[in-house]
PDB file of C-alpha atoms in Angstrom:
ATOM      1  CA  MET A   1     -11.932 -32.800  26.317  1.00 44.00           C
ATOM      2  CA  TRP A   2     -15.287 -31.551  26.026  1.00 39.00           C
ATOM      3  CA  VAL A   3     -13.666 -28.444  25.438  1.00 40.00           C
ATOM      4  CA  ARG A   4     -11.665 -29.656  22.594  1.00 44.00           C
ATOM      5  CA  THR A   5     -14.417 -31.027  21.150  1.00 41.00           C
ATOM      6  CA  ARG A   6     -16.366 -27.906  20.920  1.00 42.00           C
ATOM      7  CA  ALA A   7     -13.639 -26.392  19.384  1.00 44.00           C
ATOM      8  CA  VAL A   8     -13.393 -28.859  16.263  1.00 40.00           C
ATOM      9  CA  VAL A   9     -16.978 -28.576  16.178  1.00 40.00           C
ATOM     10  CA  ALA A  10     -16.791 -25.118  15.790  1.00 44.00           C
ATOM     11  CA  GLY A  11     -13.643 -25.567  13.719  1.00 48.00           C
ATOM     12  CA  GLY A  12     -15.924 -27.406  10.993  1.00 46.00           C
ATOM     13  CA  VAL A  13     -18.646 -25.136  11.113  1.00 39.00           C
ATOM     14  CA  VAL A  14     -16.595 -22.291  10.348  1.00 40.00           C
ATOM     15  CA  LEU A  15     -14.758 -24.106   7.306  1.00 42.00           C
ATOM     16  CA  VAL A  16     -18.095 -25.355   5.615  1.00 37.00           C
ATOM     17  CA  LEU A  17     -19.340 -22.131   6.144  1.00 39.00           C
ATOM     18  CA  ALA A  18     -16.601 -20.542   4.147  1.00 41.00           C
ATOM     19  CA  ALA A  19     -16.844 -23.750   1.513  1.00 41.00           C
ATOM     20  CA  VAL A  20     -20.496 -22.435   1.021  1.00 35.00           C
ATOM     21  CA  VAL A  21     -19.788 -18.755   0.980  1.00 36.00           C
ATOM     22  CA  GLY A  22     -16.844 -19.780  -1.576  1.00 42.00           C
ATOM     23  CA  VAL A  23     -19.122 -21.469  -3.835  1.00 34.00           C
ATOM     24  CA  TRP A  24     -21.743 -18.865  -3.966  1.00 36.00           C
ATOM     25  CA  ILE A  25     -19.394 -16.197  -4.635  1.00 37.00           C
ATOM     26  CA  VAL A  26     -17.530 -18.044  -7.630  1.00 37.00           C
ATOM     27  CA  VAL A  27     -21.496 -18.693  -8.762  1.00 36.00           C
ATOM     28  CA  ARG A  28     -22.247 -15.153  -9.103  1.00 41.00           C
ATOM     29  CA  GLN A  29     -18.807 -14.626 -10.503  1.00 42.00           C
ATOM     30  CA  VAL A  30     -18.874 -16.783 -13.693  1.00 40.00           C
ATOM     31  CA  GLY A  31     -22.754 -16.987 -13.890  1.00 43.00           C
ATOM     32  CA  GLY A  32     -24.577 -18.411 -17.228  1.00 41.00           C
ATOM     33  CA  GLN A  33     -21.059 -20.413 -17.579  1.00 40.00           C
ATOM     34  CA  LEU A  34     -22.369 -23.676 -14.975  1.00 38.00           C
ATOM     35  CA  ARG A  35     -25.332 -23.457 -16.167  1.00 41.00           C
ATOM     36  CA  LEU A  36     -25.590 -25.419 -19.339  1.00 40.00           C
ATOM     37  CA  PRO A  37     -23.584 -28.485 -19.988  1.00 40.00           C
ATOM     38  CA  LEU A  38     -22.390 -28.317 -23.930  1.00 41.00           C
ATOM     39  CA  SER A  39     -24.400 -31.121 -24.985  1.00 41.00           C
ATOM     40  CA  SER A  40     -27.690 -29.459 -24.635  1.00 55.00           C
ATOM     41  CA  ARG A  41     -26.535 -26.106 -26.954  1.00 63.00           C
ATOM     42  CA  THR A  42     -29.075 -26.631 -29.715  1.00 91.00           C
ATOM     43  CA  CYS A  43     -28.784 -23.189 -31.564  1.00 96.00           C
ATOM     44  CA  THR A  44     -25.643 -21.668 -32.814  1.00 97.00           C
ATOM     45  CA  VAL A  45     -25.447 -17.794 -33.396  1.00 98.00           C
ATOM     46  CA  GLN A  46     -22.605 -16.166 -36.079  1.00 97.00           C
ATOM     47  CA  ALA A  47     -22.524 -12.775 -36.502  1.00 97.00           C
ATOM     48  CA  ASP A  48     -18.599 -11.585 -36.303  1.00 95.00           C
ATOM     49  CA  GLY A  49     -18.116 -14.409 -33.911  1.00 97.00           C
ATOM     50  CA  ARG A  50     -20.221 -17.505 -32.823  1.00 97.00           C
ATOM     51  CA  VAL A  51     -22.645 -18.323 -29.731  1.00 97.00           C
ATOM     52  CA  ALA A  52     -23.993 -21.413 -28.742  1.00 97.00           C
ATOM     53  CA  LEU A  53     -27.306 -21.525 -26.818  1.00 97.00           C
ATOM     54  CA  ASP A  54     -29.702 -24.301 -25.843  1.00 95.00           C
ATOM     55  CA  ALA A  55     -33.405 -23.516 -27.193  1.00 94.00           C
ATOM     56  CA  ASP A  56     -34.585 -21.327 -24.065  1.00 95.00           C
ATOM     57  CA  GLN A  57     -32.002 -19.862 -23.879  1.00 98.00           C
ATOM     58  CA  MET A  58     -31.827 -18.413 -27.745  1.00 98.00           C
ATOM     59  CA  ALA A  59     -35.877 -17.515 -26.997  1.00 97.00           C
ATOM     60  CA  ASN A  60     -35.491 -15.789 -24.152  1.00 98.00           C
ATOM     61  CA  ALA A  61     -32.439 -14.000 -26.123  1.00 98.00           C
ATOM     62  CA  ALA A  62     -35.051 -13.205 -29.285  1.00 98.00           C
ATOM     63  CA  THR A  63     -37.516 -11.900 -26.592  1.00 98.00           C
ATOM     64  CA  ILE A  64     -35.096  -9.488 -25.292  1.00 98.00           C
ATOM     65  CA  ALA A  65     -33.922  -8.407 -28.342  1.00 98.00           C
ATOM     66  CA  ALA A  66     -37.209  -7.795 -29.703  1.00 98.00           C
ATOM     67  CA  ILE A  67     -38.573  -5.944 -26.730  1.00 98.00           C
ATOM     68  CA  GLY A  68     -35.162  -3.654 -26.808  1.00 98.00           C
ATOM     69  CA  ALA A  69     -36.027  -3.197 -31.033  1.00 98.00           C
ATOM     70  CA  GLN A  70     -40.069  -2.218 -30.096  1.00 97.00           C
ATOM     71  CA  ARG A  71     -39.151   0.253 -27.619  1.00 98.00           C
ATOM     72  CA  ARG A  72     -36.633   1.695 -30.658  1.00 97.00           C
ATOM     73  CA  MET A  73     -33.631   1.589 -28.047  1.00 98.00           C
ATOM     74  CA  PRO A  74     -30.463   1.533 -29.282  1.00 97.00           C
ATOM     75  CA  GLU A  75     -28.555  -1.831 -30.337  1.00 98.00           C
ATOM     76  CA  ARG A  76     -26.355  -0.722 -27.591  1.00 98.00           C
ATOM     77  CA  ALA A  77     -29.319  -0.907 -25.388  1.00 98.00           C
ATOM     78  CA  VAL A  78     -29.849  -4.387 -26.382  1.00 98.00           C
ATOM     79  CA  VAL A  79     -25.938  -5.492 -26.174  1.00 98.00           C
ATOM     80  CA  VAL A  80     -26.349  -3.920 -22.215  1.00 98.00           C
ATOM     81  CA  ALA A  81     -29.751  -5.993 -21.321  1.00 98.00           C
ATOM     82  CA  LEU A  82     -28.574  -9.125 -22.703  1.00 98.00           C
ATOM     83  CA  ALA A  83     -25.576  -9.387 -21.044  1.00 98.00           C
ATOM     84  CA  THR A  84     -27.669  -8.172 -17.952  1.00 98.00           C
ATOM     85  CA  ALA A  85     -29.218 -11.466 -18.098  1.00 98.00           C
ATOM     86  CA  TYR A  86     -26.317 -13.947 -19.328  1.00 98.00           C
ATOM     87  CA  GLN A  87     -25.199 -12.883 -15.598  1.00 96.00           C
ATOM     88  CA  GLU A  88     -27.841 -12.766 -13.454  1.00 96.00           C
ATOM     89  CA  SER A  89     -29.882 -15.835 -15.204  1.00 97.00           C
ATOM     90  CA  GLY A  90     -27.907 -17.655 -17.912  1.00 97.00           C
ATOM     91  CA  LEU A  91     -30.558 -16.085 -19.782  1.00 98.00           C
ATOM     92  CA  ARG A  92     -33.137 -18.443 -17.973  1.00 97.00           C
ATOM     93  CA  ASN A  93     -36.101 -17.762 -17.122  1.00 97.00           C
ATOM     94  CA  LEU A  94     -35.347 -18.279 -13.093  1.00 95.00           C
ATOM     95  CA  ALA A  95     -38.808 -18.914 -11.015  1.00 92.00           C
ATOM     96  CA  GLY A  96     -36.050 -18.270  -7.713  1.00 88.00           C
ATOM     97  CA  GLY A  97     -32.860 -16.524  -7.113  1.00 85.00           C
ATOM     98  CA  ASP A  98     -30.950 -14.644  -4.176  1.00 86.00           C
ATOM     99  CA  ARG A  99     -33.553 -13.350  -1.773  1.00 89.00           C
ATOM    100  CA  ASP A 100     -36.554 -12.765  -3.955  1.00 92.00           C
ATOM    101  CA  SER A 101     -35.009 -12.287  -6.975  1.00 94.00           C
ATOM    102  CA  VAL A 102     -37.003 -13.509 -10.108  1.00 95.00           C
ATOM    103  CA  GLY A 103     -36.702 -13.986 -13.938  1.00 97.00           C
ATOM    104  CA  LEU A 104     -34.244 -13.024 -16.751  1.00 97.00           C
ATOM    105  CA  PHE A 105     -32.855 -10.088 -14.587  1.00 97.00           C
ATOM    106  CA  GLN A 106     -33.263 -11.497 -10.985  1.00 97.00           C
ATOM    107  CA  GLN A 107     -35.470  -8.632 -10.944  1.00 96.00           C
ATOM    108  CA  ARG A 108     -37.010  -8.320  -6.454  1.00 95.00           C
ATOM    109  CA  PRO A 109     -40.125  -7.217  -5.995  1.00 95.00           C
ATOM    110  CA  SER A 110     -39.521  -6.317  -2.669  1.00 94.00           C
ATOM    111  CA  GLN A 111     -37.734  -3.489  -4.715  1.00 93.00           C
ATOM    112  CA  GLY A 112     -40.325  -2.035  -6.808  1.00 94.00           C
ATOM    113  CA  TRP A 113     -39.537  -4.356 -10.216  1.00 96.00           C
ATOM    114  CA  GLY A 114     -43.381  -6.095 -10.200  1.00 96.00           C
ATOM    115  CA  THR A 115     -44.848  -8.425  -8.734  1.00 97.00           C
ATOM    116  CA  PRO A 116     -43.027 -12.274  -9.046  1.00 96.00           C
ATOM    117  CA  GLN A 117     -45.938 -13.352 -11.830  1.00 97.00           C
ATOM    118  CA  GLU A 118     -44.933  -9.950 -13.772  1.00 97.00           C
ATOM    119  CA  ILE A 119     -41.436 -10.339 -13.502  1.00 97.00           C
ATOM    120  CA  ARG A 120     -41.544 -14.077 -14.322  1.00 97.00           C
ATOM    121  CA  ASP A 121     -42.938 -12.660 -17.624  1.00 97.00           C
ATOM    122  CA  PRO A 122     -39.871 -12.015 -20.437  1.00 97.00           C
ATOM    123  CA  ARG A 123     -41.580  -9.562 -21.896  1.00 98.00           C
ATOM    124  CA  TYR A 124     -42.614  -7.278 -18.867  1.00 98.00           C
ATOM    125  CA  ALA A 125     -39.162  -8.168 -17.398  1.00 98.00           C
ATOM    126  CA  ALA A 126     -37.317  -6.908 -20.440  1.00 98.00           C
ATOM    127  CA  ASN A 127     -39.673  -3.928 -20.682  1.00 98.00           C
ATOM    128  CA  ARG A 128     -38.943  -2.928 -16.928  1.00 98.00           C
ATOM    129  CA  PHE A 129     -35.156  -3.235 -17.830  1.00 98.00           C
ATOM    130  CA  TYR A 130     -34.989  -1.365 -20.699  1.00 98.00           C
ATOM    131  CA  ALA A 131     -37.634   1.483 -19.044  1.00 98.00           C
ATOM    132  CA  ALA A 132     -35.026   1.829 -16.217  1.00 98.00           C
ATOM    133  CA  LEU A 133     -31.386   2.014 -18.585  1.00 98.00           C
ATOM    134  CA  LYS A 134     -33.113   4.696 -20.332  1.00 98.00           C
ATOM    135  CA  LYS A 135     -33.129   6.635 -17.036  1.00 97.00           C
ATOM    136  CA  VAL A 136     -29.547   6.628 -16.447  1.00 98.00           C
ATOM    137  CA  ARG A 137     -28.188   9.530 -17.914  1.00 96.00           C
ATOM    138  CA  GLY A 138     -24.864   8.768 -19.887  1.00 97.00           C
ATOM    139  CA  TRP A 139     -25.584   5.236 -20.132  1.00 97.00           C
ATOM    140  CA  GLU A 140     -25.191   4.890 -23.953  1.00 97.00           C
ATOM    141  CA  ARG A 141     -21.253   6.124 -23.842  1.00 96.00           C
ATOM    142  CA  MET A 142     -20.488   3.488 -20.657  1.00 97.00           C
ATOM    143  CA  ARG A 143     -19.122   0.175 -20.946  1.00 97.00           C
ATOM    144  CA  VAL A 144     -21.586  -2.482 -20.710  1.00 98.00           C
ATOM    145  CA  THR A 145     -21.075  -3.855 -17.023  1.00 97.00           C
ATOM    146  CA  ASP A 146     -21.191   0.032 -15.906  1.00 97.00           C
ATOM    147  CA  ALA A 147     -24.602   0.601 -17.338  1.00 97.00           C
ATOM    148  CA  ALA A 148     -25.700  -2.548 -16.537  1.00 97.00           C
ATOM    149  CA  GLN A 149     -24.744  -1.985 -12.869  1.00 97.00           C
ATOM    150  CA  ARG A 150     -26.089   1.526 -13.003  1.00 96.00           C
ATOM    151  CA  VAL A 151     -30.032  -0.692 -12.857  1.00 97.00           C
ATOM    152  CA  GLN A 152     -28.947  -3.613 -11.658  1.00 94.00           C
ATOM    153  CA  ARG A 153     -26.992  -2.422  -7.651  1.00 90.00           C
ATOM    154  CA  SER A 154     -25.316  -5.692  -8.141  1.00 87.00           C
ATOM    155  CA  ALA A 155     -22.457  -6.799  -5.441  1.00 86.00           C
ATOM    156  CA  PHE A 156     -20.135  -7.556  -7.967  1.00 89.00           C
ATOM    157  CA  PRO A 157     -20.125  -4.797 -10.787  1.00 89.00           C
ATOM    158  CA  GLU A 158     -17.756  -6.089 -12.989  1.00 94.00           C
ATOM    159  CA  ALA A 159     -19.476  -9.155 -13.646  1.00 94.00           C
ATOM    160  CA  TYR A 160     -21.714  -8.457 -16.902  1.00 96.00           C
ATOM    161  CA  GLN A 161     -18.631  -7.286 -18.437  1.00 97.00           C
ATOM    162  CA  LYS A 162     -17.255 -10.583 -19.718  1.00 96.00           C
ATOM    163  CA  TRP A 163     -20.717 -11.059 -21.463  1.00 98.00           C
ATOM    164  CA  ALA A 164     -20.201  -8.510 -23.511  1.00 98.00           C
ATOM    165  CA  ASP A 165     -18.912 -10.421 -26.627  1.00 98.00           C
ATOM    166  CA  GLU A 166     -21.860 -12.481 -26.943  1.00 98.00           C
ATOM    167  CA  SER A 167     -24.062  -9.912 -26.413  1.00 98.00           C
ATOM    168  CA  GLU A 168     -22.784  -8.280 -29.415  1.00 98.00           C
ATOM    169  CA  VAL A 169     -22.982 -11.325 -31.361  1.00 98.00           C
ATOM    170  CA  LEU A 170     -26.320 -12.065 -30.854  1.00 98.00           C
ATOM    171  CA  SER A 171     -27.639  -8.080 -30.966  1.00 98.00           C
ATOM    172  CA  ARG A 172     -25.984  -8.125 -34.419  1.00 98.00           C
ATOM    173  CA  ALA A 173     -27.692 -11.301 -35.415  1.00 98.00           C
ATOM    174  CA  LEU A 174     -31.210 -10.673 -33.832  1.00 98.00           C
ATOM    175  CA  LEU A 175     -31.739  -7.706 -35.096  1.00 98.00           C
ATOM    176  CA  GLY A 176     -31.060  -8.148 -38.242  1.00 97.00           C
ATOM    177  CA  HIS A 177     -27.368  -7.216 -39.441  1.00 97.00           C
ATOM    178  CA  ALA A 178     -26.893 -10.764 -40.391  1.00 97.00           C
ATOM    179  CA  THR A 179     -27.942 -13.269 -42.597  1.00 96.00           C
ATOM    180  CA  GLY A 180     -28.816 -16.769 -41.811  1.00 97.00           C
ATOM    181  CA  ALA A 181     -27.145 -16.076 -38.813  1.00 98.00           C
ATOM    182  CA  VAL A 182     -29.434 -17.840 -36.463  1.00 98.00           C
ATOM    183  CA  ALA A 183     -29.448 -21.909 -36.501  1.00 97.00           C
ATOM    184  CA  CYS A 184     -31.231 -24.292 -34.325  1.00 96.00           C
ATOM    185  CA  THR A 185     -31.798 -27.750 -34.418  1.00 92.00           C
ATOM    186  CA  VAL A 186     -35.743 -29.027 -33.253  1.00 87.00           C
ATOM    187  CA  SER A 187     -36.426 -32.394 -32.078  1.00 75.00           C
ATOM    188  CA  ARG A 188     -39.104 -34.415 -33.761  1.00 71.00           C
ATOM    189  CA  ASP A 189     -41.608 -33.602 -30.866  1.00 79.00           C
ATOM    190  CA  PRO A 190     -41.710 -29.546 -30.824  1.00 81.00           C
ATOM    191  CA  VAL A 191     -44.231 -28.454 -28.221  1.00 85.00           C
ATOM    192  CA  MET A 192     -47.142 -27.164 -30.397  1.00 89.00           C
ATOM    193  CA  ARG A 193     -47.726 -27.865 -33.601  1.00 90.00           C
ATOM    194  CA  GLY A 194     -50.683 -27.105 -36.373  1.00 91.00           C
ATOM    195  CA  GLU A 195     -53.424 -24.496 -35.625  1.00 90.00           C
ATOM    196  CA  ALA A 196     -51.873 -24.198 -31.996  1.00 91.00           C
ATOM    197  CA  ALA A 197     -48.677 -23.504 -32.874  1.00 92.00           C
ATOM    198  CA  ALA A 198     -49.473 -20.936 -35.605  1.00 91.00           C
ATOM    199  CA  THR A 199     -51.596 -18.926 -33.448  1.00 90.00           C
ATOM    200  CA  ALA A 200     -48.736 -18.661 -31.095  1.00 92.00           C
ATOM    201  CA  LEU A 201     -46.561 -17.434 -33.284  1.00 93.00           C
ATOM    202  CA  THR A 202     -48.663 -14.699 -34.578  1.00 92.00           C
ATOM    203  CA  ARG A 203     -49.372 -13.294 -31.044  1.00 93.00           C
ATOM    204  CA  GLY A 204     -45.585 -13.436 -29.727  1.00 95.00           C
ATOM    205  CA  LEU A 205     -44.993 -11.447 -33.207  1.00 95.00           C
ATOM    206  CA  SER A 206     -47.791  -9.170 -31.903  1.00 95.00           C
ATOM    207  CA  LEU A 207     -46.231  -8.910 -28.448  1.00 96.00           C
ATOM    208  CA  ASP A 208     -42.781  -8.454 -29.588  1.00 97.00           C
ATOM    209  CA  TRP A 209     -42.373  -7.045 -32.580  1.00 97.00           C
ATOM    210  CA  GLY A 210     -45.611  -5.011 -32.006  1.00 94.00           C
ATOM    211  CA  LEU A 211     -46.524  -6.667 -35.166  1.00 90.00           C
ATOM    212  CA  ALA A 212     -50.478  -5.686 -35.985  1.00 77.00           C
ATOM    213  CA  ALA A 213     -50.978  -9.259 -37.511  1.00 59.00           C
ATOM    214  CA  ALA A 214     -49.286 -12.171 -39.516  1.00 61.00           C
ATOM    215  CA  GLY A 215     -51.084 -13.105 -42.749  1.00 58.00           C
ATOM    216  CA  ALA A 216     -51.747 -17.373 -42.376  1.00 56.00           C
ATOM    217  CA  ALA A 217     -51.024 -18.774 -45.060  1.00 53.00           C
ATOM    218  CA  ASP A 218     -52.804 -22.097 -43.933  1.00 59.00           C
ATOM    219  CA  LEU A 219     -53.724 -23.728 -40.037  1.00 67.00           C
ATOM    220  CA  THR A 220     -49.803 -24.806 -41.066  1.00 81.00           C
ATOM    221  CA  GLY A 221     -48.303 -21.507 -41.312  1.00 83.00           C
ATOM    222  CA  LEU A 222     -48.299 -17.767 -41.560  1.00 90.00           C
ATOM    223  CA  THR A 223     -46.075 -14.834 -43.797  1.00 91.00           C
ATOM    224  CA  ILE A 224     -44.655 -11.521 -42.371  1.00 93.00           C
ATOM    225  CA  PRO A 225     -44.403  -9.000 -44.524  1.00 92.00           C
ATOM    226  CA  ALA A 226     -40.832  -7.466 -44.278  1.00 94.00           C
ATOM    227  CA  ALA A 227     -40.399  -3.479 -45.224  1.00 91.00           C
ATOM    228  CA  ASP A 228     -36.553  -4.256 -45.874  1.00 94.00           C
ATOM    229  CA  GLU A 229     -34.064  -6.946 -45.523  1.00 95.00           C
ATOM    230  CA  ARG A 230     -32.976  -6.191 -41.816  1.00 96.00           C
ATOM    231  CA  ARG A 231     -36.337  -6.283 -40.992  1.00 96.00           C
ATOM    232  CA  GLY A 232     -36.798  -9.958 -42.590  1.00 97.00           C
ATOM    233  CA  TRP A 233     -34.021 -11.033 -40.900  1.00 98.00           C
ATOM    234  CA  ARG A 234     -34.792  -9.847 -37.691  1.00 98.00           C
ATOM    235  CA  TYR A 235     -38.754 -12.056 -38.139  1.00 98.00           C
ATOM    236  CA  ALA A 236     -36.638 -14.848 -39.446  1.00 98.00           C
ATOM    237  CA  HIS A 237     -33.963 -15.128 -37.051  1.00 98.00           C
ATOM    238  CA  TRP A 238     -36.964 -14.778 -33.907  1.00 98.00           C
ATOM    239  CA  LEU A 239     -38.884 -17.048 -36.142  1.00 97.00           C
ATOM    240  CA  VAL A 240     -35.733 -19.823 -35.733  1.00 98.00           C
ATOM    241  CA  SER A 241     -35.239 -18.627 -31.844  1.00 98.00           C
ATOM    242  CA  HIS A 242     -38.514 -19.898 -31.193  1.00 97.00           C
ATOM    243  CA  ALA A 243     -38.592 -22.827 -33.171  1.00 95.00           C
ATOM    244  CA  HIS A 244     -38.948 -25.280 -30.097  1.00 93.00           C
ATOM    245  CA  ASP A 245     -41.680 -23.789 -28.050  1.00 92.00           C
ATOM    246  CA  HIS A 246     -44.097 -22.753 -31.283  1.00 93.00           C
ATOM    247  CA  GLY A 247     -43.481 -25.859 -33.142  1.00 92.00           C
ATOM    248  CA  VAL A 248     -41.980 -24.383 -36.449  1.00 95.00           C
ATOM    249  CA  LYS A 249     -41.187 -26.532 -38.938  1.00 94.00           C
ATOM    250  CA  ARG A 250     -39.540 -24.077 -41.683  1.00 95.00           C
ATOM    251  CA  VAL A 251     -38.441 -20.252 -42.302  1.00 97.00           C
ATOM    252  CA  ARG A 252     -37.654 -19.037 -45.439  1.00 96.00           C
ATOM    253  CA  PHE A 253     -36.589 -15.668 -46.884  1.00 96.00           C
ATOM    254  CA  GLY A 254     -34.102 -13.738 -48.774  1.00 93.00           C
ATOM    255  CA  GLY A 255     -33.456 -16.744 -51.033  1.00 93.00           C
ATOM    256  CA  LEU A 256     -32.778 -18.956 -47.641  1.00 96.00           C
ATOM    257  CA  GLU A 257     -34.424 -21.313 -46.264  1.00 97.00           C
ATOM    258  CA  TRP A 258     -34.373 -23.375 -42.065  1.00 97.00           C
ATOM    259  CA  THR A 259     -35.756 -25.841 -41.874  1.00 95.00           C
ATOM    260  CA  ALA A 260     -35.985 -28.319 -38.514  1.00 93.00           C
ATOM    261  CA  ARG A 261     -34.597 -31.466 -39.922  1.00 89.00           C
ATOM    262  CA  ASP A 262     -31.417 -29.960 -40.395  1.00 91.00           C
ATOM    263  CA  GLY A 263     -30.911 -27.137 -38.912  1.00 94.00           C
ATOM    264  CA  THR A 264     -29.252 -25.022 -40.956  1.00 95.00           C
ATOM    265  CA  TRP A 265     -30.387 -22.304 -43.744  1.00 97.00           C
ATOM    266  CA  ASP A 266     -29.268 -23.566 -47.539  1.00 96.00           C
ATOM    267  CA  ARG A 267     -30.143 -22.112 -50.565  1.00 94.00           C
ATOM    268  CA  VAL A 268     -33.483 -22.172 -52.019  1.00 89.00           C
ATOM    269  CA  SER A 269     -33.134 -23.511 -56.413  1.00 77.00           C
ATOM    270  CA  GLY A 270     -35.340 -24.192 -58.341  1.00 59.00           C
ATOM    271  CA  GLU A 271     -37.943 -22.105 -56.431  1.00 53.00           C
ATOM    272  CA  PRO A 272     -39.011 -18.194 -56.995  1.00 53.00           C
ATOM    273  CA  THR A 273     -37.578 -16.319 -53.700  1.00 54.00           C
ATOM    274  CA  THR A 274     -39.822 -14.666 -51.114  1.00 54.00           C
ATOM    275  CA  GLY A 275     -39.537 -11.021 -51.895  1.00 65.00           C
ATOM    276  CA  GLY A 276     -40.831  -8.729 -49.343  1.00 87.00           C
ATOM    277  CA  ARG A 277     -41.867 -11.221 -47.015  1.00 92.00           C
ATOM    278  CA  VAL A 278     -41.285 -14.182 -44.488  1.00 95.00           C
ATOM    279  CA  VAL A 279     -42.853 -17.366 -44.851  1.00 94.00           C
ATOM    280  CA  ALA A 280     -43.116 -20.023 -42.199  1.00 95.00           C
ATOM    281  CA  GLU A 281     -44.306 -23.427 -41.623  1.00 95.00           C
ATOM    282  CA  VAL A 282     -45.128 -25.185 -38.271  1.00 94.00           C
ATOM    283  CA  PHE A 283     -45.640 -28.751 -37.972  1.00 91.00           C
ATOM    284  CA  GLY A 284     -48.757 -30.372 -38.253  1.00 89.00           C
ATOM    285  CA  GLU A 285     -51.026 -32.126 -36.082  1.00 83.00           C
ATOM    286  CA  ALA A 286     -49.335 -35.677 -35.418  1.00 69.00           C
TER     287      ALA A 286
END
């Protein structure tokens, strides 16, 4: 009887372990697909395709794209980086993961990627990823998943490819190839307001895009010179992507205007266009 009971218990343990392993494999394979309920997807990106993200994911994607552009990496590199972050973290800046992995790309301090604090900085993590990708000989001619795998050394090397289409849509929009392509709905209670929001936006534009400074319209806004239309839409889409965490109320460029109230881009009527500059307004002090 005792032998039989022990056998049953042992069998149960094996089944539980198998179930746990199975769930882990499914989560790793589907990546970010399990992390986000549809109801929380407050941003849409449309650029020869459509992607829906929440505010945190959108801000992280915008920063990853901007860092790639600042480093003068080809657009293909941005696609690879976004697909990698999609798979590894669901475009979320995770505090933990498998073993000592942290951050957007689930980089490991024990493998020399940096300290946990450094890796949790999206800009640092993106810079480290692009630097590693650049060292991969011939990455430009590889499939997205193969280039990502050469950097990440994942147990699931084919997993990155399923995010290639979404990453291409995001890259086109965030690198300025599309007009009014990023639209987010922002709540009436933003994270920042007033001077603090304008200051944070100026600092973020400097860190992500390498801009020396943005001209302050007053304590509730700023203007950003844009040498051409593509650069203008890069900055405009970045501002909308960071609208929730930086309290952006309104963005205007190229005769179009996005507002937090409507969450859409609309044609500006009866007013002059902004010319070669992007204008942003933040929420005033409550």
